[in-house]
JSON list of C-alpha atoms in Angstrom, two decimals:
[
{"chain": "I", "resi": 1, "resn": "MET", "atom": "CA", "xyz": [132.68, 139.71, 113.50]},
{"chain": "I", "resi": 2, "resn": "PRO", "atom": "CA", "xyz": [135.03, 140.24, 116.37]},
{"chain": "I", "resi": 3, "resn": "LEU", "atom": "CA", "xyz": [136.12, 137.18, 118.36]},
{"chain": "I", "resi": 4, "resn": "SER", "atom": "CA", "xyz": [134.49, 138.32, 121.75]},
{"chain": "I", "resi": 5, "resn": "ARG", "atom": "CA", "xyz": [131.18, 138.92, 119.84]},
{"chain": "I", "resi": 6, "resn": "ARG", "atom": "CA", "xyz": [131.46, 135.37, 118.15]},
{"chain": "I", "resi": 7, "resn": "CYS", "atom": "CA", "xyz": [132.23, 133.83, 121.68]},
{"chain": "I", "resi": 8, "resn": "ALA", "atom": "CA", "xyz": [129.31, 135.48, 123.38]},
{"chain": "I", "resi": 9, "resn": "LEU", "atom": "CA", "xyz": [126.99, 134.39, 120.35]},
{"chain": "I", "resi": 10, "resn": "LEU", "atom": "CA", "xyz": [128.32, 130.91, 120.54]},
{"chain": "I", "resi": 11, "resn": "LEU", "atom": "CA", "xyz": [127.83, 130.81, 124.35]},
{"chain": "I", "resi": 12, "resn": "SER", "atom": "CA", "xyz": [124.29, 132.13, 124.32]},
{"chain": "I", "resi": 13, "resn": "THR", "atom": "CA", "xyz": [123.47, 129.49, 121.67]},
{"chain": "I", "resi": 14, "resn": "LEU", "atom": "CA", "xyz": [124.72, 126.77, 123.74]},
{"chain": "I", "resi": 15, "resn": "LEU", "atom": "CA", "xyz": [122.88, 128.27, 126.81]},
{"chain": "I", "resi": 16, "resn": "LEU", "atom": "CA", "xyz": [119.63, 128.20, 124.95]},
{"chain": "I", "resi": 17, "resn": "GLY", "atom": "CA", "xyz": [120.06, 124.64, 123.77]},
{"chain": "I", "resi": 18, "resn": "HIS", "atom": "CA", "xyz": [120.74, 123.56, 127.32]},
{"chain": "I", "resi": 19, "resn": "LEU", "atom": "CA", "xyz": [117.68, 125.30, 128.80]},
{"chain": "I", "resi": 20, "resn": "ALA", "atom": "CA", "xyz": [115.57, 123.82, 126.08]},
{"chain": "I", "resi": 21, "resn": "LEU", "atom": "CA", "xyz": [117.04, 120.22, 127.05]},
{"chain": "I", "resi": 22, "resn": "ALA", "atom": "CA", "xyz": [116.53, 120.89, 130.74]},
{"chain": "I", "resi": 23, "resn": "GLN", "atom": "CA", "xyz": [112.70, 121.72, 130.04]},
{"chain": "I", "resi": 24, "resn": "GLY", "atom": "CA", "xyz": [112.46, 118.09, 128.71]},
{"chain": "I", "resi": 25, "resn": "PRO", "atom": "CA", "xyz": [110.74, 116.87, 125.69]},
{"chain": "I", "resi": 26, "resn": "PRO", "atom": "CA", "xyz": [108.12, 119.03, 123.91]},
{"chain": "I", "resi": 27, "resn": "THR", "atom": "CA", "xyz": [104.78, 118.55, 125.23]},
{"chain": "I", "resi": 28, "resn": "GLN", "atom": "CA", "xyz": [102.71, 119.24, 121.97]},
{"chain": "I", "resi": 29, "resn": "GLY", "atom": "CA", "xyz": [103.14, 118.67, 118.31]},
{"chain": "I", "resi": 30, "resn": "ILE", "atom": "CA", "xyz": [103.78, 115.65, 116.21]},
{"chain": "I", "resi": 31, "resn": "ALA", "atom": "CA", "xyz": [106.71, 113.29, 116.01]},
{"chain": "I", "resi": 32, "resn": "VAL", "atom": "CA", "xyz": [107.05, 111.40, 112.76]},
{"chain": "I", "resi": 33, "resn": "ILE", "atom": "CA", "xyz": [108.81, 108.20, 113.43]},
{"chain": "I", "resi": 34, "resn": "MET", "atom": "CA", "xyz": [110.40, 105.29, 112.19]},
{"chain": "I", "resi": 35, "resn": "ALA", "atom": "CA", "xyz": [112.27, 102.27, 113.59]},
{"chain": "I", "resi": 36, "resn": "ASP", "atom": "CA", "xyz": [115.49, 102.93, 115.68]},
{"chain": "I", "resi": 37, "resn": "GLY", "atom": "CA", "xyz": [118.37, 102.60, 113.42]},
{"chain": "I", "resi": 38, "resn": "SER", "atom": "CA", "xyz": [116.39, 103.48, 110.20]},
{"chain": "I", "resi": 39, "resn": "THR", "atom": "CA", "xyz": [118.33, 104.51, 107.29]},
{"chain": "I", "resi": 40, "resn": "GLU", "atom": "CA", "xyz": [116.27, 107.46, 106.69]},
{"chain": "I", "resi": 41, "resn": "PRO", "atom": "CA", "xyz": [117.81, 110.24, 108.65]},
{"chain": "I", "resi": 42, "resn": "PHE", "atom": "CA", "xyz": [114.85, 112.75, 108.12]},
{"chain": "I", "resi": 43, "resn": "LEU", "atom": "CA", "xyz": [111.86, 113.42, 106.03]},
{"chain": "I", "resi": 44, "resn": "SER", "atom": "CA", "xyz": [110.20, 116.58, 104.62]},
{"chain": "I", "resi": 45, "resn": "ILE", "atom": "CA", "xyz": [106.47, 117.36, 104.69]},
{"chain": "I", "resi": 46, "resn": "ALA", "atom": "CA", "xyz": [106.36, 117.15, 100.94]},
{"chain": "I", "resi": 47, "resn": "LYS", "atom": "CA", "xyz": [107.95, 113.48, 100.96]},
{"chain": "I", "resi": 48, "resn": "LEU", "atom": "CA", "xyz": [105.68, 112.70, 103.94]},
{"chain": "I", "resi": 49, "resn": "ALA", "atom": "CA", "xyz": [102.51, 113.79, 101.87]},
{"chain": "I", "resi": 50, "resn": "LEU", "atom": "CA", "xyz": [103.81, 111.36, 99.11]},
{"chain": "I", "resi": 51, "resn": "ILE", "atom": "CA", "xyz": [104.23, 108.61, 101.54]},
{"chain": "I", "resi": 52, "resn": "PHE", "atom": "CA", "xyz": [100.98, 108.77, 103.20]},
{"chain": "I", "resi": 53, "resn": "LYS", "atom": "CA", "xyz": [98.88, 109.34, 99.91]},
{"chain": "I", "resi": 54, "resn": "ARG", "atom": "CA", "xyz": [100.71, 106.10, 98.64]},
{"chain": "I", "resi": 55, "resn": "LYS", "atom": "CA", "xyz": [102.55, 107.95, 95.73]},
{"chain": "I", "resi": 56, "resn": "GLN", "atom": "CA", "xyz": [105.82, 107.06, 97.08]},
{"chain": "I", "resi": 57, "resn": "THR", "atom": "CA", "xyz": [105.85, 103.46, 98.06]},
{"chain": "I", "resi": 58, "resn": "PHE", "atom": "CA", "xyz": [109.52, 102.36, 98.42]},
{"chain": "I", "resi": 59, "resn": "TRP", "atom": "CA", "xyz": [112.35, 103.76, 100.26]},
{"chain": "I", "resi": 60, "resn": "ALA", "atom": "CA", "xyz": [115.71, 104.58, 98.36]},
{"chain": "I", "resi": 61, "resn": "ASN", "atom": "CA", "xyz": [117.11, 101.31, 99.49]},
{"chain": "I", "resi": 62, "resn": "GLY", "atom": "CA", "xyz": [114.28, 99.35, 97.74]},
{"chain": "I", "resi": 63, "resn": "GLN", "atom": "CA", "xyz": [112.29, 98.45, 100.88]},
{"chain": "I", "resi": 64, "resn": "ARG", "atom": "CA", "xyz": [108.57, 98.89, 100.72]},
{"chain": "I", "resi": 65, "resn": "ILE", "atom": "CA", "xyz": [107.12, 101.89, 102.80]},
{"chain": "I", "resi": 66, "resn": "GLN", "atom": "CA", "xyz": [104.43, 101.12, 105.33]},
{"chain": "I", "resi": 67, "resn": "PRO", "atom": "CA", "xyz": [102.76, 104.24, 106.48]},
{"chain": "I", "resi": 68, "resn": "VAL", "atom": "CA", "xyz": [100.30, 104.08, 109.33]},
{"chain": "I", "resi": 69, "resn": "ASN", "atom": "CA", "xyz": [97.61, 106.38, 110.71]},
{"chain": "I", "resi": 70, "resn": "LEU", "atom": "CA", "xyz": [95.74, 106.90, 113.96]},
{"chain": "I", "resi": 71, "resn": "PRO", "atom": "CA", "xyz": [91.88, 106.91, 113.59]},
{"chain": "I", "resi": 72, "resn": "PRO", "atom": "CA", "xyz": [90.28, 109.82, 111.75]},
{"chain": "I", "resi": 73, "resn": "ALA", "atom": "CA", "xyz": [88.68, 111.33, 114.82]},
{"chain": "I", "resi": 74, "resn": "HIS", "atom": "CA", "xyz": [92.03, 111.23, 117.02]},
{"chain": "I", "resi": 75, "resn": "PRO", "atom": "CA", "xyz": [93.36, 114.93, 117.68]},
{"chain": "I", "resi": 76, "resn": "LEU", "atom": "CA", "xyz": [96.84, 113.94, 116.48]},
{"chain": "I", "resi": 77, "resn": "ARG", "atom": "CA", "xyz": [95.44, 112.56, 113.19]},
{"chain": "I", "resi": 78, "resn": "ARG", "atom": "CA", "xyz": [93.57, 115.65, 112.47]},
{"chain": "I", "resi": 79, "resn": "ALA", "atom": "CA", "xyz": [96.57, 117.99, 113.21]},
{"chain": "I", "resi": 80, "resn": "PHE", "atom": "CA", "xyz": [98.83, 115.70, 111.15]},
{"chain": "I", "resi": 81, "resn": "SER", "atom": "CA", "xyz": [96.23, 115.93, 108.16]},
{"chain": "I", "resi": 82, "resn": "GLN", "atom": "CA", "xyz": [96.14, 119.51, 108.58]},
{"chain": "I", "resi": 83, "resn": "GLN", "atom": "CA", "xyz": [99.73, 120.29, 108.65]},
{"chain": "I", "resi": 84, "resn": "VAL", "atom": "CA", "xyz": [100.61, 117.67, 105.76]},
{"chain": "I", "resi": 85, "resn": "PHE", "atom": "CA", "xyz": [97.70, 117.79, 103.38]},
{"chain": "I", "resi": 86, "resn": "ALA", "atom": "CA", "xyz": [95.96, 121.03, 104.49]},
{"chain": "I", "resi": 87, "resn": "ARG", "atom": "CA", "xyz": [93.02, 118.89, 104.76]},
{"chain": "I", "resi": 88, "resn": "SER", "atom": "CA", "xyz": [90.95, 117.03, 107.39]},
{"chain": "I", "resi": 89, "resn": "PRO", "atom": "CA", "xyz": [90.86, 113.10, 107.37]},
{"chain": "I", "resi": 90, "resn": "GLU", "atom": "CA", "xyz": [87.16, 113.37, 105.94]},
{"chain": "I", "resi": 91, "resn": "ASP", "atom": "CA", "xyz": [88.37, 115.77, 103.17]},
{"chain": "I", "resi": 92, "resn": "LEU", "atom": "CA", "xyz": [90.66, 113.02, 101.98]},
{"chain": "I", "resi": 93, "resn": "ASP", "atom": "CA", "xyz": [87.76, 110.45, 101.68]},
{"chain": "I", "resi": 94, "resn": "ASP", "atom": "CA", "xyz": [87.03, 111.26, 97.65]},
{"chain": "I", "resi": 95, "resn": "TYR", "atom": "CA", "xyz": [90.77, 110.70, 97.11]},
{"chain": "I", "resi": 96, "resn": "TRP", "atom": "CA", "xyz": [90.80, 107.41, 99.01]},
{"chain": "I", "resi": 97, "resn": "ARG", "atom": "CA", "xyz": [87.65, 106.22, 97.16]},
{"chain": "I", "resi": 98, "resn": "ASP", "atom": "CA", "xyz": [89.40, 107.08, 93.91]},
{"chain": "I", "resi": 99, "resn": "MET", "atom": "CA", "xyz": [92.66, 105.45, 94.67]},
{"chain": "I", "resi": 100, "resn": "TYR", "atom": "CA", "xyz": [90.84, 102.32, 95.76]},
{"chain": "I", "resi": 101, "resn": "PHE", "atom": "CA", "xyz": [89.44, 101.88, 92.24]},
{"chain": "I", "resi": 102, "resn": "HIS", "atom": "CA", "xyz": [93.19, 102.08, 91.08]},
{"chain": "I", "resi": 103, "resn": "GLY", "atom": "CA", "xyz": [94.00, 99.09, 93.75]},
{"chain": "I", "resi": 104, "resn": "VAL", "atom": "CA", "xyz": [95.65, 101.54, 96.02]},
{"chain": "I", "resi": 105, "resn": "LEU", "atom": "CA", "xyz": [94.74, 101.12, 99.68]},
{"chain": "I", "resi": 106, "resn": "PRO", "atom": "CA", "xyz": [95.00, 103.87, 102.39]},
{"chain": "I", "resi": 107, "resn": "PRO", "atom": "CA", "xyz": [97.66, 103.34, 105.11]},
{"chain": "I", "resi": 108, "resn": "PHE", "atom": "CA", "xyz": [96.82, 101.19, 108.03]},
{"chain": "I", "resi": 109, "resn": "VAL", "atom": "CA", "xyz": [94.84, 102.64, 110.85]},
{"chain": "I", "resi": 110, "resn": "LEU", "atom": "CA", "xyz": [95.92, 101.53, 114.30]},
{"chain": "I", "resi": 111, "resn": "ALA", "atom": "CA", "xyz": [94.00, 102.50, 117.45]},
{"chain": "I", "resi": 112, "resn": "SER", "atom": "CA", "xyz": [96.54, 104.04, 119.68]},
{"chain": "I", "resi": 113, "resn": "GLU", "atom": "CA", "xyz": [99.87, 105.76, 119.90]},
{"chain": "I", "resi": 114, "resn": "GLU", "atom": "CA", "xyz": [101.47, 102.97, 121.82]},
{"chain": "I", "resi": 115, "resn": "ALA", "atom": "CA", "xyz": [99.99, 100.59, 118.64]},
{"chain": "I", "resi": 116, "resn": "VAL", "atom": "CA", "xyz": [101.87, 102.81, 116.36]},
{"chain": "I", "resi": 117, "resn": "ILE", "atom": "CA", "xyz": [105.02, 102.83, 118.03]},
{"chain": "I", "resi": 118, "resn": "ARG", "atom": "CA", "xyz": [104.91, 99.06, 118.29]},
{"chain": "I", "resi": 119, "resn": "PHE", "atom": "CA", "xyz": [104.26, 98.82, 114.64]},
{"chain": "I", "resi": 120, "resn": "VAL", "atom": "CA", "xyz": [106.79, 101.13, 113.56]},
{"chain": "I", "resi": 121, "resn": "ALA", "atom": "CA", "xyz": [109.54, 99.57, 115.70]},
{"chain": "I", "resi": 122, "resn": "THR", "atom": "CA", "xyz": [108.82, 96.04, 114.55]},
{"chain": "I", "resi": 123, "resn": "THR", "atom": "CA", "xyz": [107.67, 96.42, 110.90]},
{"chain": "I", "resi": 124, "resn": "PRO", "atom": "CA", "xyz": [110.63, 97.02, 108.28]},
{"chain": "I", "resi": 125, "resn": "GLY", "atom": "CA", "xyz": [110.06, 100.26, 106.27]},
{"chain": "I", "resi": 126, "resn": "ALA", "atom": "CA", "xyz": [106.97, 101.43, 108.58]},
{"chain": "I", "resi": 127, "resn": "VAL", "atom": "CA", "xyz": [106.55, 105.22, 109.31]},
{"chain": "I", "resi": 128, "resn": "GLY", "atom": "CA", "xyz": [103.95, 106.71, 111.69]},
{"chain": "I", "resi": 129, "resn": "TYR", "atom": "CA", "xyz": [103.48, 109.62, 114.10]},
{"chain": "I", "resi": 130, "resn": "VAL", "atom": "CA", "xyz": [102.82, 109.91, 117.56]},
{"chain": "I", "resi": 131, "resn": "SER", "atom": "CA", "xyz": [103.02, 112.94, 120.52]},
{"chain": "I", "resi": 132, "resn": "PRO", "atom": "CA", "xyz": [106.49, 113.68, 121.46]},
{"chain": "I", "resi": 133, "resn": "CYS", "atom": "CA", "xyz": [105.61, 112.75, 125.20]},
{"chain": "I", "resi": 134, "resn": "VAL", "atom": "CA", "xyz": [105.17, 108.97, 124.26]},
{"chain": "I", "resi": 135, "resn": "LEU", "atom": "CA", "xyz": [108.51, 108.65, 122.39]},
{"chain": "I", "resi": 136, "resn": "ASP", "atom": "CA", "xyz": [110.99, 105.92, 123.50]},
{"chain": "I", "resi": 137, "resn": "HIS", "atom": "CA", "xyz": [114.06, 104.02, 122.54]},
{"chain": "I", "resi": 138, "resn": "ARG", "atom": "CA", "xyz": [112.36, 101.72, 120.09]},
{"chain": "I", "resi": 139, "resn": "VAL", "atom": "CA", "xyz": [111.79, 104.52, 117.51]},
{"chain": "I", "resi": 140, "resn": "THR", "atom": "CA", "xyz": [113.53, 107.55, 115.84]},
{"chain": "I", "resi": 141, "resn": "VAL", "atom": "CA", "xyz": [112.19, 110.85, 115.22]},
{"chain": "I", "resi": 142, "resn": "VAL", "atom": "CA", "xyz": [112.64, 111.79, 111.42]},
{"chain": "I", "resi": 143, "resn": "LEU", "atom": "CA", "xyz": [110.56, 114.80, 111.50]},
{"chain": "I", "resi": 144, "resn": "ARG", "atom": "CA", "xyz": [108.78, 117.12, 114.07]},
{"chain": "I", "resi": 145, "resn": "LEU", "atom": "CA", "xyz": [105.79, 118.79, 113.52]},
{"chain": "I", "resi": 146, "resn": "TYR", "atom": "CA", "xyz": [105.43, 121.74, 115.96]},
{"chain": "I", "resi": 147, "resn": "GLU", "atom": "CA", "xyz": [101.69, 122.24, 115.63]},
{"chain": "I", "resi": 148, "resn": "GLY", "atom": "CA", "xyz": [99.70, 119.86, 117.39]},
{"chain": "I", "resi": 149, "resn": "PRO", "atom": "CA", "xyz": [97.54, 118.90, 120.44]},
{"chain": "I", "resi": 150, "resn": "ALA", "atom": "CA", "xyz": [99.17, 118.72, 123.76]},
{"chain": "I", "resi": 151, "resn": "CYS", "atom": "CA", "xyz": [100.17, 115.47, 124.99]},
{"chain": "I", "resi": 152, "resn": "ALA", "atom": "CA", "xyz": [97.29, 113.67, 126.86]},
{"chain": "I", "resi": 153, "resn": "HIS", "atom": "CA", "xyz": [99.71, 111.89, 129.27]},
{"chain": "I", "resi": 154, "resn": "GLN", "atom": "CA", "xyz": [103.20, 112.24, 130.34]},
{"chain": "I", "resi": 155, "resn": "PRO", "atom": "CA", "xyz": [105.52, 109.15, 130.03]},
{"chain": "I", "resi": 156, "resn": "GLN", "atom": "CA", "xyz": [106.17, 107.38, 133.56]}
]
């Protein structure tokens, strides 16, 4: 590729990145989060499914994984379940009834996105999900799911 074409391609890539940053954070989708400074740099959807189905219970460093969910009727939980499991939260009820008889409990359920952020930020090994518009310095995004409800409110 000629040098001028490479420069033009690099310049356009930088310009598009700058425009994306200028628009601010995404206003829809799902941000999968861990505590700031987490040793897991990113997660895949497949690994996330194992974690939230309690099939993977420890991180590579030996720390217990603590997944947290929002309530089943929450739009973010519904979108998360569809993208990670291709099923609704209610469709997973039979799975959790079966797992209960094997001594495995489902992830904790927290009432709000702020509760998820607080739990994840202060609980070693915790992982959860929130709207991109509520993110702050307490947590690190380890995976973005781009389909999801629009943010209900913007941060102040």
